[in-house]
Backbone as CSV, one residue per row, in Angstrom:
resi,resn,N_x,N_y,N_z,CA_x,CA_y,CA_z,C_x,C_y,C_z
1,MET,0.807,-1.180,-0.014,0.017,-0.002,-0.007,0.894,1.257,-0.011
2,ASP,2.071,1.135,0.546,3.001,2.284,0.522,3.194,2.896,-0.854
3,TYR,3.227,2.016,-1.779,3.512,2.522,-3.190,2.262,3.321,-3.729
4,LEU,1.113,2.832,-3.319,-0.066,3.650,-3.686,-0.116,5.012,-3.093
5,GLU,0.183,5.024,-1.844,0.158,6.290,-1.030,1.221,7.225,-1.542
6,ARG,2.409,6.702,-1.783,3.548,7.429,-2.296,3.294,8.128,-3.609
7,HIS,2.476,7.538,-4.535,2.195,8.048,-5.736,0.767,8.650,-5.868
8,GLY,0.122,8.727,-4.785,-1.242,9.335,-4.681,-2.224,8.673,-5.563
9,ILE,-2.225,7.341,-5.684,-3.147,6.617,-6.484,-4.330,6.291,-5.641
10,ASP,-5.444,7.102,-5.750,-6.638,6.898,-5.050,-7.515,5.915,-5.782
11,TYR,-7.524,5.940,-7.060,-8.336,5.075,-7.874,-7.565,4.704,-9.181
12,LEU,-8.062,3.601,-9.739,-7.689,3.223,-11.144,-8.967,3.527,-11.973
13,TYR,-8.966,3.986,-13.218,-10.012,4.469,-13.894,-10.408,3.716,-15.154
14,HIS,-11.761,3.570,-15.365,-12.281,2.974,-16.619,-13.398,3.778,-17.036
15,MET,-13.371,4.212,-18.313,-14.519,4.949,-18.842,-15.312,4.167,-19.813
16,THR,-16.692,4.522,-19.727,-17.657,3.747,-20.531,-18.889,4.583,-20.735
17,TYR,-19.611,4.133,-21.766,-20.918,4.858,-22.035,-21.942,4.493,-20.926
18,ILE,-22.773,5.467,-20.586,-23.727,5.308,-19.432,-24.610,4.032,-19.669
19,ASP,-24.874,3.699,-20.868,-25.817,2.551,-21.208,-25.146,1.242,-20.784
20,ASN,-23.817,1.178,-20.527,-23.059,-0.103,-20.110,-23.107,-0.220,-18.626
21,LEU,-23.430,0.807,-17.848,-23.173,0.836,-16.445,-23.948,-0.275,-15.708
22,ALA,-25.157,-0.495,-15.881,-25.947,-1.513,-15.185,-25.280,-2.862,-15.350
23,SER,-24.943,-3.139,-16.606,-24.338,-4.485,-16.903,-23.050,-4.678,-16.197
24,ILE,-22.186,-3.566,-16.239,-20.980,-3.637,-15.550,-21.021,-3.898,-14.053
25,ILE,-21.955,-3.113,-13.370,-22.149,-3.327,-11.984,-22.678,-4.749,-11.709
26,HIS,-23.414,-5.218,-12.630,-23.969,-6.645,-12.370,-22.899,-7.665,-12.615
27,ASN,-22.202,-7.568,-13.780,-21.318,-8.584,-14.226,-19.791,-8.362,-13.930
28,GLY,-19.445,-7.131,-13.603,-18.081,-6.700,-13.409,-17.562,-6.189,-14.761
29,LEU,-16.281,-5.898,-14.790,-15.643,-5.402,-16.029,-14.946,-6.578,-16.673
30,LEU,-15.331,-6.813,-17.894,-14.718,-7.934,-18.666,-13.758,-7.443,-19.733
31,SER,-12.924,-8.316,-20.075,-11.966,-7.948,-21.262,-12.872,-7.684,-22.482
32,HIS,-12.219,-6.943,-23.361,-12.914,-6.563,-24.659,-13.438,-7.804,-25.312
33,ASN,-12.538,-8.848,-25.421,-12.980,-10.041,-26.091,-14.102,-10.843,-25.434
34,GLU,-14.004,-10.857,-24.044,-15.079,-11.536,-23.310,-16.359,-10.777,-23.314
35,ALA,-16.391,-9.444,-23.188,-17.536,-8.646,-23.185,-18.301,-8.798,-24.524
36,TYR,-17.628,-8.796,-25.606,-18.183,-9.035,-26.875,-18.665,-10.418,-27.104
37,ARG,-17.894,-11.441,-26.589,-18.344,-12.811,-26.596,-19.669,-13.052,-25.959
38,GLN,-19.920,-12.368,-24.798,-21.126,-12.528,-24.063,-22.168,-11.494,-24.468
39,GLY,-21.890,-10.679,-25.410,-22.936,-9.725,-25.917,-23.299,-8.702,-24.903
40,LEU,-22.359,-8.197,-24.090,-22.687,-7.293,-23.013,-22.453,-5.838,-23.280
41,ILE,-21.982,-5.546,-24.523,-21.593,-4.137,-24.803,-22.861,-3.489,-25.422
42,GLU,-23.488,-2.540,-24.726,-24.545,-1.829,-25.226,-24.110,-0.712,-26.249
43,ALA,-23.028,0.024,-25.821,-22.514,1.075,-26.653,-20.931,1.040,-26.403
44,ASP,-20.185,1.177,-27.585,-18.737,1.134,-27.539,-18.236,2.613,-27.872
45,ILE,-17.510,3.226,-27.030,-16.980,4.478,-27.195,-15.572,4.558,-27.706
46,SER,-14.969,3.315,-27.927,-13.679,3.190,-28.274,-13.411,3.543,-29.757
47,ASP,-12.232,3.921,-30.100,-11.900,4.295,-31.506,-11.628,2.950,-32.302
48,PRO,-12.421,2.733,-33.306,-12.292,1.446,-34.101,-10.815,1.259,-34.633
49,ASN,-10.149,2.318,-35.048,-8.798,2.199,-35.610,-7.908,1.805,-34.490
50,VAL,-8.046,2.428,-33.241,-7.113,2.013,-32.168,-7.431,0.573,-31.763
51,GLN,-8.700,0.145,-31.792,-9.018,-1.173,-31.417,-8.502,-2.183,-32.347
52,ASP,-8.349,-1.842,-33.624,-7.769,-2.753,-34.638,-6.285,-2.977,-34.276
53,ILE,-5.641,-1.971,-33.811,-4.176,-2.123,-33.421,-4.124,-2.908,-32.164
54,ARG,-4.949,-2.699,-31.205,-4.963,-3.384,-29.907,-5.181,-4.816,-30.152
55,ALA,-6.084,-5.138,-31.064,-6.508,-6.590,-31.400,-5.345,-7.340,-31.841
56,ASN,-4.341,-6.660,-32.434,-3.220,-7.343,-33.023,-1.928,-7.054,-32.170
57,THR,-2.066,-6.671,-30.946,-0.981,-6.337,-30.088,-0.943,-7.382,-28.935
58,VAL,0.179,-7.999,-28.658,0.345,-8.890,-27.595,1.272,-8.337,-26.542
59,ASP,0.906,-8.537,-25.218,1.775,-8.027,-24.215,3.109,-8.774,-24.083
60,PRO,4.165,-8.141,-23.711,5.440,-8.841,-23.663,5.706,-9.634,-22.466
61,CYS,4.843,-9.467,-21.456,4.971,-10.099,-20.150,4.369,-11.575,-20.129
62,TYR,3.091,-11.723,-20.575,2.379,-13.027,-20.501,1.979,-13.540,-21.880
63,ASP,2.384,-12.717,-22.900,2.118,-13.070,-24.329,0.572,-13.305,-24.615
64,ARG,-0.267,-12.304,-24.112,-1.653,-12.427,-24.260,-2.032,-11.219,-25.131
65,PRO,-3.097,-11.271,-26.019,-3.565,-10.138,-26.674,-4.095,-9.089,-25.769
66,LEU,-3.886,-7.847,-26.096,-4.415,-6.761,-25.219,-5.895,-6.892,-25.018
67,HIS,-6.616,-7.362,-26.044,-8.055,-7.534,-25.899,-8.486,-8.547,-24.840
68,ASP,-7.610,-9.343,-24.341,-7.898,-10.230,-23.332,-7.813,-9.618,-21.878
69,TYR,-7.466,-8.321,-21.860,-7.426,-7.677,-20.506,-8.571,-6.561,-20.439
70,VAL,-8.794,-6.225,-19.183,-9.578,-5.074,-18.919,-8.553,-3.865,-18.802
71,PRO,-8.747,-2.837,-19.593,-7.872,-1.717,-19.543,-8.321,-0.623,-18.531
72,LEU,-7.403,-0.180,-17.718,-7.673,0.868,-16.751,-6.599,2.007,-16.998
73,TYR,-6.935,3.171,-16.619,-6.063,4.298,-16.671,-5.612,4.831,-15.300
74,PHE,-4.400,5.354,-15.207,-4.006,6.115,-13.941,-4.673,7.526,-14.044
75,SER,-4.850,8.105,-15.165,-5.363,9.446,-15.314,-6.628,9.316,-16.318
76,PRO,-7.790,9.638,-15.792,-9.007,9.606,-16.721,-9.109,10.727,-17.681
77,ARG,-8.552,11.945,-17.301,-8.585,13.100,-18.243,-7.459,12.974,-19.305
78,ASN,-7.708,12.150,-20.261,-6.605,11.788,-21.171,-6.989,12.017,-22.682
79,PRO,-6.183,11.671,-23.609,-6.544,11.837,-24.996,-7.689,11.009,-25.424
80,MET,-7.883,9.784,-24.854,-9.026,8.997,-25.178,-10.345,9.699,-24.893
81,LEU,-10.500,10.292,-23.698,-11.636,11.003,-23.274,-11.820,12.318,-24.149
82,TYR,-10.694,12.931,-24.386,-10.607,14.219,-25.216,-11.249,13.927,-26.579
83,ARG,-10.947,12.785,-27.167,-11.527,12.425,-28.521,-13.070,12.254,-28.420
84,ARG,-13.511,12.001,-27.282,-14.974,11.780,-27.100,-15.692,12.834,-26.331
85,ARG,-15.038,14.025,-26.381,-15.520,15.109,-25.470,-16.927,15.559,-25.948
86,GLU,-17.304,15.368,-27.181,-18.629,15.825,-27.614,-19.802,14.946,-27.003
87,ILE,-19.410,13.764,-26.452,-20.361,12.915,-25.772,-20.061,12.754,-24.343
88,GLN,-19.037,13.496,-23.790,-18.647,13.163,-22.429,-19.650,13.203,-21.351
89,GLU,-20.734,13.917,-21.657,-21.874,14.078,-20.578,-22.566,12.651,-20.454
90,ASP,-22.370,11.787,-21.513,-22.921,10.492,-21.424,-21.921,9.395,-21.170
91,ILE,-20.705,9.863,-20.753,-19.663,8.913,-20.364,-19.496,8.898,-18.820
92,VAL,-19.519,7.738,-18.200,-19.224,7.630,-16.797,-17.751,7.119,-16.661
93,ILE,-17.145,7.569,-15.615,-15.728,7.176,-15.265,-15.797,6.431,-14.008
94,LEU,-15.493,5.098,-14.043,-15.452,4.227,-12.858,-14.226,4.409,-12.167
95,GLY,-14.177,4.606,-10.836,-13.029,4.608,-9.971,-12.919,3.333,-9.257
96,LEU,-11.813,2.548,-9.554,-11.691,1.216,-9.029,-10.608,1.140,-8.017
97,ASP,-10.763,0.163,-7.153,-9.831,-0.116,-6.025,-8.361,-0.202,-6.514
98,PRO,-7.452,0.746,-6.121,-6.099,0.829,-6.607,-5.332,-0.450,-6.090
99,ARG,-5.791,-1.177,-5.157,-5.081,-2.334,-4.643,-5.075,-3.494,-5.695
100,LEU,-5.826,-3.315,-6.745,-5.722,-4.206,-7.874,-4.229,-4.358,-8.365
101,LEU,-3.460,-3.256,-8.145,-2.094,-3.222,-8.610,-1.201,-4.223,-7.839
102,SER,-1.646,-4.701,-6.680,-0.809,-5.636,-5.941,-1.240,-7.077,-6.195
103,GLU,-2.177,-7.311,-7.115,-2.570,-8.673,-7.351,-1.698,-9.400,-8.373
104,PRO,-1.749,-10.698,-8.457,-0.846,-11.443,-9.373,-1.252,-11.190,-10.873
105,ASN,-0.314,-11.209,-11.669,-0.519,-11.057,-13.155,-1.029,-9.749,-13.612
106,ILE,-0.860,-8.758,-12.767,-1.323,-7.366,-13.215,-0.144,-6.810,-14.003
107,ILE,-0.570,-6.068,-15.085,0.538,-5.392,-15.846,0.213,-3.904,-15.779
108,PHE,1.192,-3.098,-15.744,0.989,-1.644,-15.968,1.952,-1.120,-16.861
109,THR,1.757,0.106,-17.474,2.634,0.574,-18.563,2.979,1.987,-18.283
110,ASP,3.910,2.480,-19.016,4.331,3.925,-18.932,3.652,4.735,-20.059
111,GLY,2.657,4.123,-20.777,1.968,4.805,-21.859,0.893,3.937,-22.384
112,ASN,0.330,4.425,-23.580,-0.641,3.588,-24.260,-0.067,2.207,-24.601
113,ALA,-0.805,1.203,-24.139,-0.270,-0.200,-24.362,-0.040,-0.577,-25.773
114,ALA,-0.772,0.082,-26.701,-0.646,-0.315,-28.073,0.546,0.410,-28.827
115,ALA,1.200,1.339,-28.113,2.252,2.006,-28.741,3.647,1.190,-28.635
116,SER,4.312,1.107,-29.720,5.463,0.277,-29.768,6.617,0.623,-28.798
117,GLU,6.690,1.893,-28.422,7.694,2.319,-27.504,7.320,2.206,-25.965
118,THR,6.147,1.707,-25.714,5.661,1.639,-24.355,6.287,0.441,-23.599
119,ILE,6.642,0.763,-22.363,7.288,-0.303,-21.463,6.245,-0.898,-20.569
120,PHE,6.271,-2.213,-20.407,5.342,-2.909,-19.554,6.062,-3.355,-18.295
121,TYR,5.255,-3.339,-17.124,5.827,-3.645,-15.812,4.881,-4.699,-15.185
122,THR,5.352,-5.589,-14.316,4.561,-6.481,-13.575,4.792,-6.384,-11.963
123,ASP,5.768,-5.609,-11.588,6.076,-5.494,-10.130,5.646,-4.122,-9.609
124,ILE,4.816,-4.046,-8.640,4.232,-2.806,-8.113,5.380,-1.848,-7.762
125,SER,6.487,-2.392,-7.393,7.660,-1.460,-7.013,8.134,-0.745,-8.229
126,MET,7.864,-1.180,-9.419,8.248,-0.491,-10.575,7.400,0.761,-10.908
127,LEU,6.406,1.002,-10.019,5.597,2.294,-10.125,6.540,3.482,-10.078
128,GLU,7.755,3.294,-9.391,8.724,4.314,-9.318,9.184,4.837,-10.630
129,ARG,9.148,4.025,-11.652,9.682,4.306,-12.930,8.751,5.052,-13.818
130,LEU,7.427,5.254,-13.530,6.570,5.891,-14.365,6.806,7.443,-14.259
131,PRO,6.495,8.091,-15.327,6.638,9.606,-15.373,5.438,10.274,-14.781
132,TRP,5.263,10.253,-13.523,4.093,10.702,-12.824,3.810,12.194,-13.121
133,ASN,4.741,13.060,-13.276,4.407,14.447,-13.475,3.693,14.595,-14.854
134,SER,4.077,13.765,-15.749,3.423,13.800,-17.142,2.121,13.128,-17.149
135,ILE,1.994,11.944,-16.397,0.711,11.251,-16.337,-0.321,12.103,-15.639
136,ARG,0.072,12.965,-14.675,-0.893,13.773,-13.842,-1.111,15.143,-14.458
137,ALA,-0.308,15.538,-15.472,-0.429,16.874,-16.014,-1.853,17.168,-16.598
138,ARG,-2.336,18.343,-16.446,-3.685,18.747,-17.047,-3.581,18.653,-18.544
139,ARG,-2.443,19.021,-19.098,-2.294,19.165,-20.540,-1.090,18.316,-20.972
140,TRP,-1.268,17.637,-22.115,-0.142,16.943,-22.649,0.476,17.383,-23.859
141,THR,-0.056,18.490,-24.488,0.474,19.011,-25.782,1.762,19.590,-25.727
142,ASP,2.186,20.022,-24.515,3.507,20.624,-24.322,4.487,19.700,-23.693
143,ILE,4.126,18.374,-23.562,5.052,17.405,-22.972,5.456,16.475,-24.034
144,GLU,6.780,16.240,-24.114,7.274,15.346,-25.085,6.730,13.916,-25.003
145,ASP,6.109,13.437,-26.022,5.448,12.114,-26.010,4.229,12.092,-25.032
146,GLY,3.727,13.319,-24.769,2.608,13.424,-23.819,1.421,12.634,-24.076
147,ARG,0.991,12.578,-25.455,-0.137,11.863,-25.832,-0.123,10.418,-25.445
148,ARG,0.966,9.794,-25.683,1.172,8.400,-25.312,1.249,8.211,-23.770
149,ILE,2.001,9.008,-23.083,2.257,8.894,-21.652,0.931,9.071,-20.847
150,LYS,0.155,10.062,-21.238,-1.155,10.345,-20.494,-2.101,9.130,-20.575
151,CYS,-1.923,8.216,-21.466,-2.710,6.994,-21.564,-2.058,5.816,-20.862
152,ALA,-1.158,6.049,-19.983,-0.549,4.916,-19.219,-1.625,4.075,-18.643
153,GLU,-1.491,2.679,-18.713,-2.566,1.845,-18.365,-2.270,0.770,-17.273
154,VAL,-3.244,0.251,-16.792,-3.205,-0.992,-15.872,-4.028,-2.042,-16.663
155,LEU,-3.475,-3.220,-16.845,-4.142,-4.239,-17.552,-4.471,-5.440,-16.671
156,VAL,-5.759,-5.748,-16.506,-6.232,-6.821,-15.670,-6.843,-7.925,-16.391
157,HIS,-6.312,-9.135,-16.098,-6.766,-10.336,-16.925,-7.522,-11.220,-16.036
158,PRO,-8.746,-11.759,-16.425,-9.522,-11.355,-17.622,-10.752,-10.516,-17.288
159,ARG,-10.950,-10.301,-15.967,-12.112,-9.588,-15.593,-11.874,-8.955,-14.146
160,ILE,-12.735,-8.003,-13.788,-12.661,-7.286,-12.516,-14.027,-7.445,-11.839
161,GLU,-14.010,-7.911,-10.644,-15.280,-8.154,-9.854,-15.983,-6.834,-9.650
162,PRO,-17.268,-6.804,-9.631,-18.049,-5.576,-9.404,-17.740,-4.880,-8.024
163,SER,-17.347,-5.722,-7.102,-16.959,-5.252,-5.741,-15.742,-4.310,-5.798
164,ARG,-14.960,-4.398,-6.828,-13.831,-3.494,-6.860,-14.042,-2.104,-7.413
165,ILE,-15.360,-1.850,-7.876,-15.754,-0.563,-8.390,-16.148,0.203,-7.110
166,GLN,-15.498,1.425,-6.849,-15.764,2.149,-5.649,-16.566,3.441,-5.885
167,VAL,-16.457,3.976,-7.110,-17.181,5.195,-7.327,-17.520,5.329,-8.814
168,VAL,-18.626,5.962,-9.123,-18.967,6.262,-10.499,-19.015,7.774,-10.651
169,PHE,-18.117,8.400,-11.408,-18.054,9.803,-11.666,-18.852,10.063,-12.934
170,CYS,-19.536,11.245,-12.839,-20.266,11.672,-14.079,-20.063,13.150,-14.238
171,TYR,-20.420,13.606,-15.436,-20.172,14.950,-15.880,-21.122,15.895,-15.260
172,SER,-22.408,15.468,-15.022,-23.424,16.370,-14.559,-24.499,15.521,-13.922
173,ASP,-25.646,16.196,-13.494,-26.746,15.346,-12.944,-27.680,14.725,-13.923
174,LYS,-27.362,14.825,-15.221,-28.177,14.285,-16.270,-28.492,12.841,-16.058
175,HIS,-27.512,12.015,-15.643,-27.814,10.541,-15.561,-27.917,10.163,-14.052
176,ARG,-28.168,11.119,-13.186,-28.212,10.812,-11.755,-29.141,9.645,-11.419
177,GLU,-30.367,9.600,-11.990,-31.289,8.560,-11.666,-30.821,7.176,-12.291
178,THR,-30.192,7.211,-13.442,-29.672,5.981,-14.013,-28.562,5.413,-13.148
179,ILE,-27.667,6.258,-12.675,-26.636,5.724,-11.730,-27.219,5.200,-10.442
180,ILE,-28.192,5.896,-9.897,-28.806,5.357,-8.689,-29.374,4.017,-8.839
181,THR,-30.163,3.927,-9.951,-30.727,2.597,-10.248,-29.768,1.516,-10.499
182,ALA,-28.711,1.849,-11.216,-27.645,0.791,-11.574,-26.868,0.342,-10.391
183,LYS,-26.670,1.130,-9.322,-25.869,0.914,-8.270,-26.563,0.332,-7.018
184,GLN,-27.910,0.042,-7.208,-28.716,-0.321,-6.087,-28.173,-1.644,-5.437
185,GLY,-28.141,-1.608,-4.138,-27.637,-2.761,-3.361,-26.210,-2.956,-3.251
186,THR,-25.445,-1.906,-3.809,-23.960,-1.868,-3.680,-23.527,-0.661,-2.802
187,LEU,-22.241,-0.665,-2.541,-21.705,0.478,-1.799,-21.110,1.459,-2.734
188,ILE,-21.281,1.296,-4.046,-20.697,2.181,-4.945,-21.195,3.638,-4.801
189,ILE,-20.310,4.607,-4.823,-20.684,6.014,-4.647,-20.951,6.590,-6.074
190,GLY,-21.967,7.425,-6.228,-22.138,8.194,-7.443,-21.706,9.651,-7.219
191,ARG,-21.013,10.175,-8.083,-20.440,11.591,-7.767,-20.295,12.382,-9.110
192,VAL,-20.822,13.590,-9.081,-20.628,14.494,-10.204,-19.197,15.053,-9.945
193,ASN,-18.341,15.043,-10.930,-16.945,15.543,-10.796,-16.517,16.019,-12.136
194,ARG,-16.763,17.323,-12.450,-16.360,17.913,-13.647,-14.873,18.006,-13.898
195,ASP,-14.159,17.884,-12.773,-12.671,17.998,-12.849,-11.974,16.962,-13.628
196,VAL,-12.676,15.772,-13.710,-11.977,14.627,-14.458,-12.478,14.646,-15.886
197,TYR,-13.279,15.654,-16.328,-13.686,15.763,-17.757,-13.186,17.028,-18.370
198,PHE,-13.506,17.237,-19.640,-13.037,18.401,-20.434,-14.122,19.427,-20.482
């Protein structure tokens, strides 16, 4: 836990369209391949071109396709969300238990996992090697390689239990009732937080 406190990691983040929330809270977060196999994706906000690259990328640690992992971010306010800013009011950002980083077979990266220059790590002590100032920066356009770095990831194979979801951030009160309904019977907190959006 010292590593999490040292680097101020309160949550790991996953963004998704509001229509997927109820299914995620019921089934947990599944890898891209598994979610599609089970027909659980109501709406996909990912970039098809990026997904084509990820579909053909294998991690260097366990030799698995990236699509066999659940991807999380250290910073939710990143280029992926920026590309979808026109629909960000309909995107929820899940804050997950950062202790996932201590579990076996977890991978984290110093940038977008699909980028050829990205480095992959499996030991939580290697969090020290990540460029935290760049990952946490509000802007990436004036940082060398900032676009890649801001999308540093945590990859979880092959799913994440619903109990690891701690909070659901949203852009406004627009989907307040949807979130309340989706999280019924759980301890998940719903919270408007414009700071993690554009």
